[in-house]
Short mmCIF file of N, CA and C in Angstrom, two decimals:
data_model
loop_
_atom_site.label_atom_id
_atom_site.label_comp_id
_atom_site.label_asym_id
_atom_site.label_seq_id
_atom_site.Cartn_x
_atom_site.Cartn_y
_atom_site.Cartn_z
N UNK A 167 -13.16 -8.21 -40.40
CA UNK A 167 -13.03 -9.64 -40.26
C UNK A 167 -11.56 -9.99 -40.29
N UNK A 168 -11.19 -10.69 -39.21
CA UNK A 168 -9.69 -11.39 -39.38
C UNK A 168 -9.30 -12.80 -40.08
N UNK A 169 -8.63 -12.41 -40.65
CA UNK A 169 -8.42 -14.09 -40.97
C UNK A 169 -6.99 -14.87 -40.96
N UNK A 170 -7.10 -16.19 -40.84
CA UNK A 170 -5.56 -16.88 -40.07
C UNK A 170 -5.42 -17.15 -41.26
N UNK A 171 -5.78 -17.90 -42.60
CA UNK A 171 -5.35 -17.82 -44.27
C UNK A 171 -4.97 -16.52 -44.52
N UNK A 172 -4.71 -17.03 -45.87
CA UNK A 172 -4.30 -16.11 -47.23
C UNK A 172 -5.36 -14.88 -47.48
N UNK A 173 -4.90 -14.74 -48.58
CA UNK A 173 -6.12 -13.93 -49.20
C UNK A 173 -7.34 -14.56 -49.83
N UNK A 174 -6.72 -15.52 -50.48
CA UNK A 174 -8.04 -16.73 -51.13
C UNK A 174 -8.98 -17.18 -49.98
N UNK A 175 -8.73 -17.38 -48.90
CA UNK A 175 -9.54 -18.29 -47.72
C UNK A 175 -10.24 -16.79 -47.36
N UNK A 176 -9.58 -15.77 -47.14
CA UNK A 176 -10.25 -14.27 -47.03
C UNK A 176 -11.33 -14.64 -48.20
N UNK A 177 -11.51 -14.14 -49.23
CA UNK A 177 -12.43 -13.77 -50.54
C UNK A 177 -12.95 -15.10 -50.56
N UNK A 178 -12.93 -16.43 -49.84
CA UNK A 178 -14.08 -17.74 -50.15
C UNK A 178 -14.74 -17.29 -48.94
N UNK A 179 -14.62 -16.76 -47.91
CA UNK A 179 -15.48 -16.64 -46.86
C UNK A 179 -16.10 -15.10 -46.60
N UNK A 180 -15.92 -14.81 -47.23
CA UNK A 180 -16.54 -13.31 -48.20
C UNK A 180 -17.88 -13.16 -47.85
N UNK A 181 -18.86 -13.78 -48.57
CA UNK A 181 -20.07 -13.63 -48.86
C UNK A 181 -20.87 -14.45 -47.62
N UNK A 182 -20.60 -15.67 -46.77
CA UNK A 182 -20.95 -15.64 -45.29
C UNK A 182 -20.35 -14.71 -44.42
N UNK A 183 -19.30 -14.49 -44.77
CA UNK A 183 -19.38 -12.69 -43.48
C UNK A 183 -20.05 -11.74 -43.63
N UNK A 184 -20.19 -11.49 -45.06
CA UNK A 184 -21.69 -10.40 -45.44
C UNK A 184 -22.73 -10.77 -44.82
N UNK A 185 -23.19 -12.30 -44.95
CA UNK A 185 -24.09 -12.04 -44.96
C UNK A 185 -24.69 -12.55 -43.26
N UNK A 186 -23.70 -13.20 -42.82
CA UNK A 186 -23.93 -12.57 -41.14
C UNK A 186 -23.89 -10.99 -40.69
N UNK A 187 -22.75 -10.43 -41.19
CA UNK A 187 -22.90 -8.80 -40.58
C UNK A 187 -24.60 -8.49 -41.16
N UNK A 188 -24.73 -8.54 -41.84
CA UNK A 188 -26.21 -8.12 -42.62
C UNK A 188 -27.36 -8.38 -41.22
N UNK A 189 -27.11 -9.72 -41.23
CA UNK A 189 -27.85 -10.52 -39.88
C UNK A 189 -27.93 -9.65 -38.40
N UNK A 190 -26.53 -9.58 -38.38
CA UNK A 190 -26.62 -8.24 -36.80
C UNK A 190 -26.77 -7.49 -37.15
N UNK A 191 -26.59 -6.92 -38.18
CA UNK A 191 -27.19 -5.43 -38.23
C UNK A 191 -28.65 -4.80 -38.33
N UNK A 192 -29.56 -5.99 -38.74
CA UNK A 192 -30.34 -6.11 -39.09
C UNK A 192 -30.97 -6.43 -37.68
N UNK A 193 -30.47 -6.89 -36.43
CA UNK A 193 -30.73 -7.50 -35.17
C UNK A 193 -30.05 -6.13 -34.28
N UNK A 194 -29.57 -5.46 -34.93
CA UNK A 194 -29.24 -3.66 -34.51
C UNK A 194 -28.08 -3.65 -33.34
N UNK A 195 -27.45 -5.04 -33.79
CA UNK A 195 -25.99 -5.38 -32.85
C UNK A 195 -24.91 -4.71 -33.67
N UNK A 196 -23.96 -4.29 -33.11
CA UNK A 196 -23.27 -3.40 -33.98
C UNK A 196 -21.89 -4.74 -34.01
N UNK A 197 -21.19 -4.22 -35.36
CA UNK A 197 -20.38 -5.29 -35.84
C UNK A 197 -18.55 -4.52 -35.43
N UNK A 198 -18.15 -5.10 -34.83
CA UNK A 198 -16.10 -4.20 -34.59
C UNK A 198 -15.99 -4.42 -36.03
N UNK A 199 -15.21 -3.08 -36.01
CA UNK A 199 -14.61 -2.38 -37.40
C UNK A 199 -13.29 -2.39 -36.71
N UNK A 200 -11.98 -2.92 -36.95
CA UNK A 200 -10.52 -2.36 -36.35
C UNK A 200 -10.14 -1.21 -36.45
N UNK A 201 -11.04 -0.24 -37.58
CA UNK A 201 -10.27 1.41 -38.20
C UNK A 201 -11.38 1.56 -37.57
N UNK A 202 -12.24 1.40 -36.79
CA UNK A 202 -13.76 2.66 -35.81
C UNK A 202 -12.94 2.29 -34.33
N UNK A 203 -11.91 1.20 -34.35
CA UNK A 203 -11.39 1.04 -32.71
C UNK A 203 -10.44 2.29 -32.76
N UNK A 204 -9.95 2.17 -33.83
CA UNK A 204 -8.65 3.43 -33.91
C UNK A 204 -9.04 4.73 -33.11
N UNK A 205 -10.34 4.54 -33.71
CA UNK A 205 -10.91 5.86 -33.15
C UNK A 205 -11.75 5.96 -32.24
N UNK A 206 -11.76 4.75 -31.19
CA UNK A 206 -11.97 5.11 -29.52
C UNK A 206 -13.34 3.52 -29.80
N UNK A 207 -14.35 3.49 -30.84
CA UNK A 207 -15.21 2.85 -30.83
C UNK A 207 -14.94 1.52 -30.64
N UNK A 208 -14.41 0.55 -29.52
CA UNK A 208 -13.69 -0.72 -29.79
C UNK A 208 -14.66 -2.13 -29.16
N UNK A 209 -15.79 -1.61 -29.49
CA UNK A 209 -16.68 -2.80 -28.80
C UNK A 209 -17.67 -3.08 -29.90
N UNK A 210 -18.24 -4.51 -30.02
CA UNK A 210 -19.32 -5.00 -31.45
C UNK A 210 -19.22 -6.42 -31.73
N UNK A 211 -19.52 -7.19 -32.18
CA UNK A 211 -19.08 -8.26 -32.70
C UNK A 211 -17.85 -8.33 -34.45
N UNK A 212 -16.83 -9.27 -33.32
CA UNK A 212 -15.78 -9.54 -34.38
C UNK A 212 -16.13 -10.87 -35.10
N UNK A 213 -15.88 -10.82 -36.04
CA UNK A 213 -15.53 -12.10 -37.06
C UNK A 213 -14.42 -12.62 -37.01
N UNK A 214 -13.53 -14.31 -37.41
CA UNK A 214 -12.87 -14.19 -37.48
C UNK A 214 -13.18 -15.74 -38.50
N UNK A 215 -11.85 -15.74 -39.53
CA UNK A 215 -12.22 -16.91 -39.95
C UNK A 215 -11.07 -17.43 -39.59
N UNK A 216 -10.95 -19.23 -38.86
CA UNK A 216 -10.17 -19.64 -38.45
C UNK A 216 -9.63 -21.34 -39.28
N UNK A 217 -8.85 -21.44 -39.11
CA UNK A 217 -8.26 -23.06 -39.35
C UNK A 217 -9.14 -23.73 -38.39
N UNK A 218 -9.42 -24.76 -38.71
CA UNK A 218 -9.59 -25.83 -37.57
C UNK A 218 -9.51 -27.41 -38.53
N UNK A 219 -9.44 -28.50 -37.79
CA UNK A 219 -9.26 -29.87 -38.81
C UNK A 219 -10.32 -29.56 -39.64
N UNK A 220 -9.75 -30.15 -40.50
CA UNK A 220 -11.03 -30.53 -41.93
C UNK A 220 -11.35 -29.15 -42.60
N UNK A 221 -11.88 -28.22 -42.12
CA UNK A 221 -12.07 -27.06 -42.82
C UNK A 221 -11.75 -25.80 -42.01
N UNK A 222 -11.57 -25.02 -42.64
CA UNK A 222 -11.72 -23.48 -41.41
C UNK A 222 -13.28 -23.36 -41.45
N UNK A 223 -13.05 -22.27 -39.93
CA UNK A 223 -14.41 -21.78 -39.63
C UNK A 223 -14.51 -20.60 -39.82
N UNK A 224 -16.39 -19.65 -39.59
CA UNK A 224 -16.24 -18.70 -38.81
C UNK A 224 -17.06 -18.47 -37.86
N UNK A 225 -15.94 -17.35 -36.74
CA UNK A 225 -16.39 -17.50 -35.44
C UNK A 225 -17.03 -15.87 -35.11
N UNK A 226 -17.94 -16.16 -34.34
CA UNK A 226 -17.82 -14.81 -33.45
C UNK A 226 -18.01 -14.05 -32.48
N UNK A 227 -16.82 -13.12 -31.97
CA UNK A 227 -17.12 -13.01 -30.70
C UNK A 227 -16.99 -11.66 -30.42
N UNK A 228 -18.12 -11.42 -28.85
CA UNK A 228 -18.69 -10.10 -28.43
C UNK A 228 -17.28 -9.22 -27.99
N UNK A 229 -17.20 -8.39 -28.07
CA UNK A 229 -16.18 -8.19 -27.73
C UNK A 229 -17.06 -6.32 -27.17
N UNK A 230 -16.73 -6.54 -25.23
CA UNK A 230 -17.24 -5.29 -24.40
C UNK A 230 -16.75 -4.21 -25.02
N UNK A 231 -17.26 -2.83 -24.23
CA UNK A 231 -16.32 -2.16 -24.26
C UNK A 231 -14.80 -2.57 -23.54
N UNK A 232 -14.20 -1.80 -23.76
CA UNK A 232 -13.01 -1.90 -22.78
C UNK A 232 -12.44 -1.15 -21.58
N UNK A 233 -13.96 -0.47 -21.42
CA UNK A 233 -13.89 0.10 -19.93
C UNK A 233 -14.04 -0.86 -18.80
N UNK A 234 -15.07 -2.07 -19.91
CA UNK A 234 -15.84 -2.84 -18.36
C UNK A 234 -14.07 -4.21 -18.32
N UNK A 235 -14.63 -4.14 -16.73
CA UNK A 235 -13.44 -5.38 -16.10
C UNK A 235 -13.48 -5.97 -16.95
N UNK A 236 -12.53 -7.24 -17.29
CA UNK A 236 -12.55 -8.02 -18.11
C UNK A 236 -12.34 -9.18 -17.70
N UNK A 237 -12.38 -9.26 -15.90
CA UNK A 237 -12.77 -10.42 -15.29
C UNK A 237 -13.96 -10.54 -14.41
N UNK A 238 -14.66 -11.56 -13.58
CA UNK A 238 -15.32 -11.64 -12.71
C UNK A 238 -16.72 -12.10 -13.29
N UNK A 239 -17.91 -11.82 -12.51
CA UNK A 239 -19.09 -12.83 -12.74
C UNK A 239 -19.91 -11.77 -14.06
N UNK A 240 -20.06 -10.73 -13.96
CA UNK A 240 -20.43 -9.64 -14.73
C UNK A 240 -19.94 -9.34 -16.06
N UNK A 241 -18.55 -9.55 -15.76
CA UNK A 241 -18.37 -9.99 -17.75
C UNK A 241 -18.62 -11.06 -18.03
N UNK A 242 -18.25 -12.23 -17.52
CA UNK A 242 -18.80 -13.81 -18.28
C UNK A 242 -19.81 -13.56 -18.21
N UNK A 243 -20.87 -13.03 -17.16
CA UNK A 243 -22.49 -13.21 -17.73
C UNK A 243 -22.52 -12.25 -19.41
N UNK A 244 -22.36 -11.68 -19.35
CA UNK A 244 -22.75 -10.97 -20.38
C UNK A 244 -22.28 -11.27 -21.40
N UNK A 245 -20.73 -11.95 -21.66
CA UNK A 245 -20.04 -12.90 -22.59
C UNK A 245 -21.06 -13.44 -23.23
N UNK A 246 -21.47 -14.50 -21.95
CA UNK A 246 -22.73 -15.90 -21.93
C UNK A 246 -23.51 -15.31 -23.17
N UNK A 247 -24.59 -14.30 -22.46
CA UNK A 247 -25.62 -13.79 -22.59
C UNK A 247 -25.89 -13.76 -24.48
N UNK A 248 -24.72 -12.59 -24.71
CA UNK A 248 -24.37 -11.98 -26.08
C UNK A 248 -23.43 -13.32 -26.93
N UNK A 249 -23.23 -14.49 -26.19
CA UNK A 249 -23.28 -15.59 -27.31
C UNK A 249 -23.92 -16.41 -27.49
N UNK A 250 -25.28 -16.26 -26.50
CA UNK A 250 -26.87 -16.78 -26.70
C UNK A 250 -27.40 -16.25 -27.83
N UNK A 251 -27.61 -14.84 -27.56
CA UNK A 251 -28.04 -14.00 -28.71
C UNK A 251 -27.36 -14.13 -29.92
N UNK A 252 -26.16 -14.30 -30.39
CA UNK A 252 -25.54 -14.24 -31.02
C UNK A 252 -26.02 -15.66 -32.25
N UNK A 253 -26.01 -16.57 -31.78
CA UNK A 253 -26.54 -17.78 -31.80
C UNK A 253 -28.25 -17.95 -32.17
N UNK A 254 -28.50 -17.35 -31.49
CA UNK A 254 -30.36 -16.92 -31.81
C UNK A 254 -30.51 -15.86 -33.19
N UNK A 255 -29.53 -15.15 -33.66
CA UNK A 255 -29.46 -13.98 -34.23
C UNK A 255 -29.89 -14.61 -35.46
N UNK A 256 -28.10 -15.86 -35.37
CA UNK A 256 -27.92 -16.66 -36.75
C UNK A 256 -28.76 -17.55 -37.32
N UNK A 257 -29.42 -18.24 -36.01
CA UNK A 257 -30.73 -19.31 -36.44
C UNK A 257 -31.95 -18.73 -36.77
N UNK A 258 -32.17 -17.52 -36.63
CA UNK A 258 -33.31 -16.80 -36.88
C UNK A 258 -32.71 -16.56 -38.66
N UNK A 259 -31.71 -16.21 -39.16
CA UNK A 259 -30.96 -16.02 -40.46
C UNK A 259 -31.03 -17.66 -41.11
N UNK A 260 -31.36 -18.40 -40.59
CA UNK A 260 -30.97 -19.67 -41.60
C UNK A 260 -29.55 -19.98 -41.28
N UNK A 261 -28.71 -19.07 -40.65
CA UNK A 261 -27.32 -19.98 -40.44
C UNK A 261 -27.04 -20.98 -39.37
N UNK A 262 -26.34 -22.18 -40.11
CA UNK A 262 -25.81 -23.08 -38.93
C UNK A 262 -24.93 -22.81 -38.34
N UNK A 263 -25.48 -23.45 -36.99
CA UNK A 263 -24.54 -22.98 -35.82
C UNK A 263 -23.76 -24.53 -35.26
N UNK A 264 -22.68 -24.11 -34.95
CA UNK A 264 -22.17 -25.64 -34.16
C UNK A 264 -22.42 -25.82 -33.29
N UNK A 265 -23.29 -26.87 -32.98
CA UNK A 265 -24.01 -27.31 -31.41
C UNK A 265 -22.54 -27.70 -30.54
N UNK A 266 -22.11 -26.02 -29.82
CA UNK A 266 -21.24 -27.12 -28.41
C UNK A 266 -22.21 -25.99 -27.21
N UNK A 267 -20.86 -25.87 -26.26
CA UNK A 267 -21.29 -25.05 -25.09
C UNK A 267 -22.11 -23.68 -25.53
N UNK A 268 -23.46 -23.71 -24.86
CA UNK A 268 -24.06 -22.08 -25.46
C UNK A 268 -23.54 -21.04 -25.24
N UNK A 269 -22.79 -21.08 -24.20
CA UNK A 269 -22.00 -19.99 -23.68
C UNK A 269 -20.85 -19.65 -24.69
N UNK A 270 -20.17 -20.88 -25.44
CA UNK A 270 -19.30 -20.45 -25.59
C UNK A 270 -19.04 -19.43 -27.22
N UNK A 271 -18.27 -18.59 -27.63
CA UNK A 271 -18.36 -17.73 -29.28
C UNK A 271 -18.88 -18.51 -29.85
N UNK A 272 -20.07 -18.26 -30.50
CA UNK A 272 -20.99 -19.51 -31.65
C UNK A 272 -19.78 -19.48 -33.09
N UNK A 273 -20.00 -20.85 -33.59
CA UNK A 273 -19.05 -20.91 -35.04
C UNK A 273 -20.08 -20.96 -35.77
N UNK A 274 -19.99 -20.34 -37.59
CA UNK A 274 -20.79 -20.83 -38.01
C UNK A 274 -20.74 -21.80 -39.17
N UNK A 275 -21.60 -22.72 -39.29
CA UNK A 275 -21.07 -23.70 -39.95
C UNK A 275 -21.23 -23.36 -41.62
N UNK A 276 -20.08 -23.03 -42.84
CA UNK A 276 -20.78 -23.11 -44.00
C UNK A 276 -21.42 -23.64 -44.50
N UNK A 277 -22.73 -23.28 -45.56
CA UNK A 277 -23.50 -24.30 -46.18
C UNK A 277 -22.84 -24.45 -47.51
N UNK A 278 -23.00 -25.69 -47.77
CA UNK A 278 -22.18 -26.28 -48.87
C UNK A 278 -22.17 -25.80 -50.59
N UNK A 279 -23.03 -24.46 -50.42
CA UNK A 279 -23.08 -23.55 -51.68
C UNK A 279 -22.55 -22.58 -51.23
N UNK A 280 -21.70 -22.11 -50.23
CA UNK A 280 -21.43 -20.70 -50.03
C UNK A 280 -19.88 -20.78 -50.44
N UNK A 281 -19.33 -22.41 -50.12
CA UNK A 281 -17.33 -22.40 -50.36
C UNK A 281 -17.46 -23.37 -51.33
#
């Protein structure tokens, strides 16, 4: 998981990154590790927790291998696709999702006992 804070904003968003990875893994989507890219494996879903007004988020996104193009109709579909699922993964988990574009990396929204 990346994060644009400190270490504190790291360790408050702790226990919703658990317990989404738990969620894909459990949905048998595999999660990016940065030390399994080292070693050739560089495709999964990333986390990231971000700033945004009012509170930070977290986001996440599919990230291909890096063999496939990384332009044209064939990666955005599958972008699309895997942030449908992605989105279906979390609502099937009880997590909120931020209603924008379906297509676009789902955020998820904290619930107000987790920060």
């Amino acid at each position: 998981m990346h994060c644009d804070g400190g270490p504190d904003l790291f360790d408050a968003w702790r226990p919703l990154a658990l317990e989404v990875v738990e969620a894909l893994l459990l949905a048998g989507l595999p999660v990016f590790d940065s030390e399994a890219a080292a070693d050739g494996v560089e495709s999964g879903v990333e986390l990231f927790v971000q700033e945004e007004p009012g509170q930070p988020v977290l986001r996440l996104v599919w990230r291909q291998h890096p063999a496939v193009q990384r332009s044209g109709e064939p990666w955005h579909g599958v972008q699309s696709t895997m942030h449908h699922a992605l989105r279906e993964v979390l609502a099937a988990h009880g997590h909120s999702v931020r209603a924008d574009v379906p297509h676009n990396a789902p955020t998820v929204l904290p619930a107000e006992r987790t920060l």
